[in-house]
Coordinates of N, CA and C in Angstrom, one line a residue:
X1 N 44.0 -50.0 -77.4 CA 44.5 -49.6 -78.7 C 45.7 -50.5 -79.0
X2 N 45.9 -50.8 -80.2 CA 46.8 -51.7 -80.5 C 47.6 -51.2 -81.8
X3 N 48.5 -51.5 -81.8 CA 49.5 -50.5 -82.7 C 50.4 -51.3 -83.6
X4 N 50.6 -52.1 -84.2 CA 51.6 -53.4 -85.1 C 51.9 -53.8 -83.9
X5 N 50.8 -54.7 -83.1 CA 50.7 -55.8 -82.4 C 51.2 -55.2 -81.2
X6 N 51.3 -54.1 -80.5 CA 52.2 -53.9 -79.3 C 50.9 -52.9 -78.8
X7 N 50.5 -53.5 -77.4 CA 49.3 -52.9 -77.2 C 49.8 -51.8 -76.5
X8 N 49.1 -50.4 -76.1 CA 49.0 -49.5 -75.0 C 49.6 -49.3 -74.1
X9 N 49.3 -50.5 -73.3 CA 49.9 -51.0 -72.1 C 51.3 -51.2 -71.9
X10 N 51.7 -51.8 -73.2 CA 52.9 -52.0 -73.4 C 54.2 -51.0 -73.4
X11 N 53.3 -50.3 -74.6 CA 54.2 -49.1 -74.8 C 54.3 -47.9 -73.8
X12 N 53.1 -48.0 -72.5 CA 53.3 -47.0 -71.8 C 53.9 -47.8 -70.5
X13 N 54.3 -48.9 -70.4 CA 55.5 -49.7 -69.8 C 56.6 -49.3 -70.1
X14 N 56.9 -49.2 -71.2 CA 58.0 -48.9 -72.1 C 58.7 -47.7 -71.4
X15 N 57.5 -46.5 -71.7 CA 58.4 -45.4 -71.8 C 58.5 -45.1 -70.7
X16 N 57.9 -46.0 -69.1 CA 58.3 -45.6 -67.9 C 59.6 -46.1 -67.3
X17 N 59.6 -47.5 -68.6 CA 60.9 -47.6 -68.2 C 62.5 -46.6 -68.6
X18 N 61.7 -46.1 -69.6 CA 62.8 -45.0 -70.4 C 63.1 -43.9 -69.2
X19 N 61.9 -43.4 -68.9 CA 61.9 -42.6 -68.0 C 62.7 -42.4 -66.4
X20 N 62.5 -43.8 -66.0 CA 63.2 -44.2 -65.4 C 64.9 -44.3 -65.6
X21 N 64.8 -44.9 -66.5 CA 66.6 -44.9 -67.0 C 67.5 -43.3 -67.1
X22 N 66.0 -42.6 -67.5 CA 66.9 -41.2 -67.4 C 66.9 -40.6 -66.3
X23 N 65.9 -40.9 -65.6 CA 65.9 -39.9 -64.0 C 67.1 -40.9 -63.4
X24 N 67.7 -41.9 -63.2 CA 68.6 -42.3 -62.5 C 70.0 -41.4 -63.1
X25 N 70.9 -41.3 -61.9 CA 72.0 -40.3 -62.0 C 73.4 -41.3 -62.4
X26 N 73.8 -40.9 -63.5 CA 74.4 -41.9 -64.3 C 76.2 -42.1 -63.1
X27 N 76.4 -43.1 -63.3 CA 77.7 -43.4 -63.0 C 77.7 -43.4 -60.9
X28 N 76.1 -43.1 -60.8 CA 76.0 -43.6 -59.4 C 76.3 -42.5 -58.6
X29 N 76.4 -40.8 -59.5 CA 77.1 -39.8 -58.8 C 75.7 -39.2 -58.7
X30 N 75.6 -38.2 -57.2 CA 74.4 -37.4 -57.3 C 73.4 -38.3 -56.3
X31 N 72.1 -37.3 -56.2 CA 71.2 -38.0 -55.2 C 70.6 -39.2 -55.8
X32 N 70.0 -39.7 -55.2 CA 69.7 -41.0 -55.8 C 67.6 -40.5 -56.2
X33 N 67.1 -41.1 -57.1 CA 65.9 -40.3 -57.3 C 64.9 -41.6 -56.7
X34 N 63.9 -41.4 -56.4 CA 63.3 -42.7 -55.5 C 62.4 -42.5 -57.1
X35 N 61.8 -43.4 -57.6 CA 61.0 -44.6 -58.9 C 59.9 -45.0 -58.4
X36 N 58.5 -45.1 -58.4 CA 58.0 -45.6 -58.1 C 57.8 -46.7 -58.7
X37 N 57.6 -48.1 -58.2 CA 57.5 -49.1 -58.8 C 56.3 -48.9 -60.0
X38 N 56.2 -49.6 -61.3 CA 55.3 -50.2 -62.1 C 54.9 -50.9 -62.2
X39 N 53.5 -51.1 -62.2 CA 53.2 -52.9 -62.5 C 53.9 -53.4 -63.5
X40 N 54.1 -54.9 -62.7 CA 54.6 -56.0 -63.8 C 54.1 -56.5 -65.0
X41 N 54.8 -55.5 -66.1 CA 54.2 -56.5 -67.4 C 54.7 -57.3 -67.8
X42 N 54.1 -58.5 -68.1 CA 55.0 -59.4 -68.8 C 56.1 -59.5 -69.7
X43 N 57.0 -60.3 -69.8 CA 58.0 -60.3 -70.9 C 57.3 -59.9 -72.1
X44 N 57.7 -59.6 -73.4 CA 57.4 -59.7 -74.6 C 58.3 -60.6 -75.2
X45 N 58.0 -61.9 -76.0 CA 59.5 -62.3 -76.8 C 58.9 -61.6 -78.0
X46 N 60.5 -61.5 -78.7 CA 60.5 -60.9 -79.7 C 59.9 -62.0 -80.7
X47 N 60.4 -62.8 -81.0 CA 60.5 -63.9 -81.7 C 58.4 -63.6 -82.0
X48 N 57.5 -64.0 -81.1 CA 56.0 -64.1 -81.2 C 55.8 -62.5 -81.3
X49 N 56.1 -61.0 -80.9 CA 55.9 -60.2 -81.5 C 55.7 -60.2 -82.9
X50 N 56.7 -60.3 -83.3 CA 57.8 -60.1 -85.2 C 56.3 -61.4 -85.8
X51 N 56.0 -62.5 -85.1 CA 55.1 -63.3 -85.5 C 53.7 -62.3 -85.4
X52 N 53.6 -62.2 -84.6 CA 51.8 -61.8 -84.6 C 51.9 -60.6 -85.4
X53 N 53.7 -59.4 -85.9 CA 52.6 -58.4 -86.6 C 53.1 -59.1 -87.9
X54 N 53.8 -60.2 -88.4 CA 53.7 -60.2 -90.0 C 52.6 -61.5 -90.2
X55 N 51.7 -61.8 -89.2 CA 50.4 -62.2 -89.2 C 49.5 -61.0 -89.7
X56 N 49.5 -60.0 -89.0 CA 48.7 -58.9 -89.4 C 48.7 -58.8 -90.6
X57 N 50.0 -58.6 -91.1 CA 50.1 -57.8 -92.3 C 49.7 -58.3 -93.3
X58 N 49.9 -60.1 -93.0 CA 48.9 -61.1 -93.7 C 47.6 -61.1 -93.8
X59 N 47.1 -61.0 -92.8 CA 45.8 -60.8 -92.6 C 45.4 -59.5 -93.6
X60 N 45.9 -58.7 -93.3 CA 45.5 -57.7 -94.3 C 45.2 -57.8 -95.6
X61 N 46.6 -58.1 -96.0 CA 46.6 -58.5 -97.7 C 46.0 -59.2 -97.9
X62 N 45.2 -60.4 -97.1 CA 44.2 -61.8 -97.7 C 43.2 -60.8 -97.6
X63 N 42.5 -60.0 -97.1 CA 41.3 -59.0 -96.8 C 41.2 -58.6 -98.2
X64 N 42.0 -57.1 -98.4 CA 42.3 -56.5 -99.2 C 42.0 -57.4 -100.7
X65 N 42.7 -58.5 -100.9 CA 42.4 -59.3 -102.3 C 41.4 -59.7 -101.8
X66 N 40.8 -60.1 -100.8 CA 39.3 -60.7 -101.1 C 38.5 -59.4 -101.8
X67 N 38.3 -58.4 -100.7 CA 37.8 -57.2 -101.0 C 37.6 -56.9 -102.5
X68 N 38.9 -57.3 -102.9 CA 39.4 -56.4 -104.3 C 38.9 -57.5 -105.4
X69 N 38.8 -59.2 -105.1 CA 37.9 -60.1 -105.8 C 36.6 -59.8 -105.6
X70 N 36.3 -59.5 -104.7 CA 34.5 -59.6 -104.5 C 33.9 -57.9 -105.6
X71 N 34.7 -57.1 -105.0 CA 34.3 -55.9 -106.2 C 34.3 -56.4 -107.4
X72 N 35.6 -56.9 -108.4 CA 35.6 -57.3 -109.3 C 34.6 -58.1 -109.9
X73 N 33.4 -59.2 -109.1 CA 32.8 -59.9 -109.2 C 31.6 -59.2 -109.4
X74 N 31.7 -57.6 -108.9 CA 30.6 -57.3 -109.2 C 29.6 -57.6 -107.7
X75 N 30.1 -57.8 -106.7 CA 29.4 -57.3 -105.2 C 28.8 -55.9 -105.1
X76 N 27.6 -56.1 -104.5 CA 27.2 -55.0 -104.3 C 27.2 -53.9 -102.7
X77 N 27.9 -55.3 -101.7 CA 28.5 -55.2 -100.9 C 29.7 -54.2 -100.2
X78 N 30.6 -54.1 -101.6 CA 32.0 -53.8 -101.3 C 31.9 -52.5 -102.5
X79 N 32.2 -51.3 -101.6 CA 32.5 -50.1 -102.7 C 33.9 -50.3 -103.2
X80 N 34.6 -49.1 -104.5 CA 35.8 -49.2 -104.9 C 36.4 -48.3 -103.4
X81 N 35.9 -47.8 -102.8 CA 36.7 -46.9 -101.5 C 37.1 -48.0 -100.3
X82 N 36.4 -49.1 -99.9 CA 36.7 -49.4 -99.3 C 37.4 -50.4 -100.1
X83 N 37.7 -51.2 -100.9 CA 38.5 -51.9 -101.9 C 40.1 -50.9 -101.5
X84 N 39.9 -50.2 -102.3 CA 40.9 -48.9 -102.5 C 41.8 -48.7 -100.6
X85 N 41.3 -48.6 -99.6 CA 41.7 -48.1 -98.4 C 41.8 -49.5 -97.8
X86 N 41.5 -50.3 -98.1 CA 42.2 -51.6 -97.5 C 43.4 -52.3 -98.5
X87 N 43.7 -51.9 -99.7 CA 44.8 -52.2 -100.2 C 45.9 -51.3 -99.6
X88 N 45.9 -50.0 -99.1 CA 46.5 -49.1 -98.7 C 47.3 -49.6 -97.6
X89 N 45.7 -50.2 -97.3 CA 46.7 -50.3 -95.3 C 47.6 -51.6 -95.4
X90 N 47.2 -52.6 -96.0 CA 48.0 -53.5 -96.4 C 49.2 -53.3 -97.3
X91 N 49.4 -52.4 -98.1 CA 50.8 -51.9 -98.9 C 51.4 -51.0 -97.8
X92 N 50.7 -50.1 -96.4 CA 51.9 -49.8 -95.7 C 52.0 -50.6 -94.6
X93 N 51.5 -51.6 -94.4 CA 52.2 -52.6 -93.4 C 53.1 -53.5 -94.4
X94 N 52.7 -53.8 -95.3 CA 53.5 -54.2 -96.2 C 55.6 -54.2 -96.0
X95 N 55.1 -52.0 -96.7 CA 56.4 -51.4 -96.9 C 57.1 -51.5 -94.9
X96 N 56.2 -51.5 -93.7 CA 57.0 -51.2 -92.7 C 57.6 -52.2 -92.3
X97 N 56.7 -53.5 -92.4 CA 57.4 -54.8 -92.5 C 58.9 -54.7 -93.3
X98 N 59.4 -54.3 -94.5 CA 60.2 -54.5 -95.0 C 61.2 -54.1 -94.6
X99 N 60.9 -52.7 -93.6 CA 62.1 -51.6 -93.3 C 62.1 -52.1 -92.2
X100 N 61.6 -53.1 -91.2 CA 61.9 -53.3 -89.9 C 63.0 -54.6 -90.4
X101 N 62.7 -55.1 -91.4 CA 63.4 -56.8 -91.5 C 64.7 -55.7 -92.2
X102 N 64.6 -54.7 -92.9 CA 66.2 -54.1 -93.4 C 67.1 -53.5 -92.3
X103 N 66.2 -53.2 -91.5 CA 66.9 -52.7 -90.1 C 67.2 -53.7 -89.3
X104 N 66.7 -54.9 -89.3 CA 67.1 -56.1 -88.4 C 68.6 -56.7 -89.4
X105 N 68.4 -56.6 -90.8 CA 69.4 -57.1 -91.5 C 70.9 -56.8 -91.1
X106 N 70.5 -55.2 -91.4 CA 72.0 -54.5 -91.1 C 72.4 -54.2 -89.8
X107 N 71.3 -54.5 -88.4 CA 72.2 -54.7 -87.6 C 72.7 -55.7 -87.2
X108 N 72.6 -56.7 -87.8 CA 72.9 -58.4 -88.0 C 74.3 -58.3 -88.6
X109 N 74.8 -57.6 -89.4 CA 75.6 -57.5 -90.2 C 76.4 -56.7 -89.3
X110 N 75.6 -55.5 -88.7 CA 76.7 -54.7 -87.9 C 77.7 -55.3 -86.6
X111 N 76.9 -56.5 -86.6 CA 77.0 -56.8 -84.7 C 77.9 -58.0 -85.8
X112 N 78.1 -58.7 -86.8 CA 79.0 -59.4 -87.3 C 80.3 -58.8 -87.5
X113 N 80.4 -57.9 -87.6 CA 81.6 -57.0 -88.1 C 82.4 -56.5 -87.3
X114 N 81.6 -56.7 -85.6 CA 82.6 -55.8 -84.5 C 83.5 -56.8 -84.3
X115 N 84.3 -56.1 -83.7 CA 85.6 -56.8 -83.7 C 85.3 -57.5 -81.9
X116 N 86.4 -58.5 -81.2 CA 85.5 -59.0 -80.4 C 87.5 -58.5 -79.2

């Protein structure tokens, strides 16, 4: 399964590592909890993430307008529902795209502002 480019695997790396973070006893006080190792997953750079999903989202929206030319043309291929439900998914990758780059904005701005 793949989810805005971050597959399965990934995310359930993720939350072992969360997991992990919490079962350790903070400030080194208390028993110590033994972790089973995880397999190694590779790094992720961010940089080729942020690329492959606003690839996606491209991909979508060139779909979507094809889709939405080829109905208009009078295809007898392409219904208005599927026209209709691929402009959708493309308008909410669209909008999540926008709120990840507004969230990347202002903490750009936040991490500018601290005092050093």
């Amino acid at each position: 399964m793949n989810v805005n480019g971050i597959g399965s695997d990934r995310i359930e790396a993720m939350m072992a590592q969360l997991k992990a973070a919490a079962t350790r006893p903070a400030g080194g006080v208390g028993p110590a909890v033994k972790v089973t190792p995880e397999p190694d997953v590779g790094k992720v750079d961010f940089a080729d993430a942020l690329k492959s999903s606003i690839a996606q989202v491209s991909e979508a929206q060139i779909k979507a307008d094809g889709q939405g030319k080829a109905f208009t043309m009078g295809d007898d291929k392409v219904s208005l529902s599927d026209v209709m439900i691929s402009m959708q998914k493309a308008s909410i990758g669209f909008q999540a795209t926008v709120q990840v780059r507004n969230k990347l904005v202002s903490a750009y701005h936040e991490i500018m502002n601290m005092q050093v």
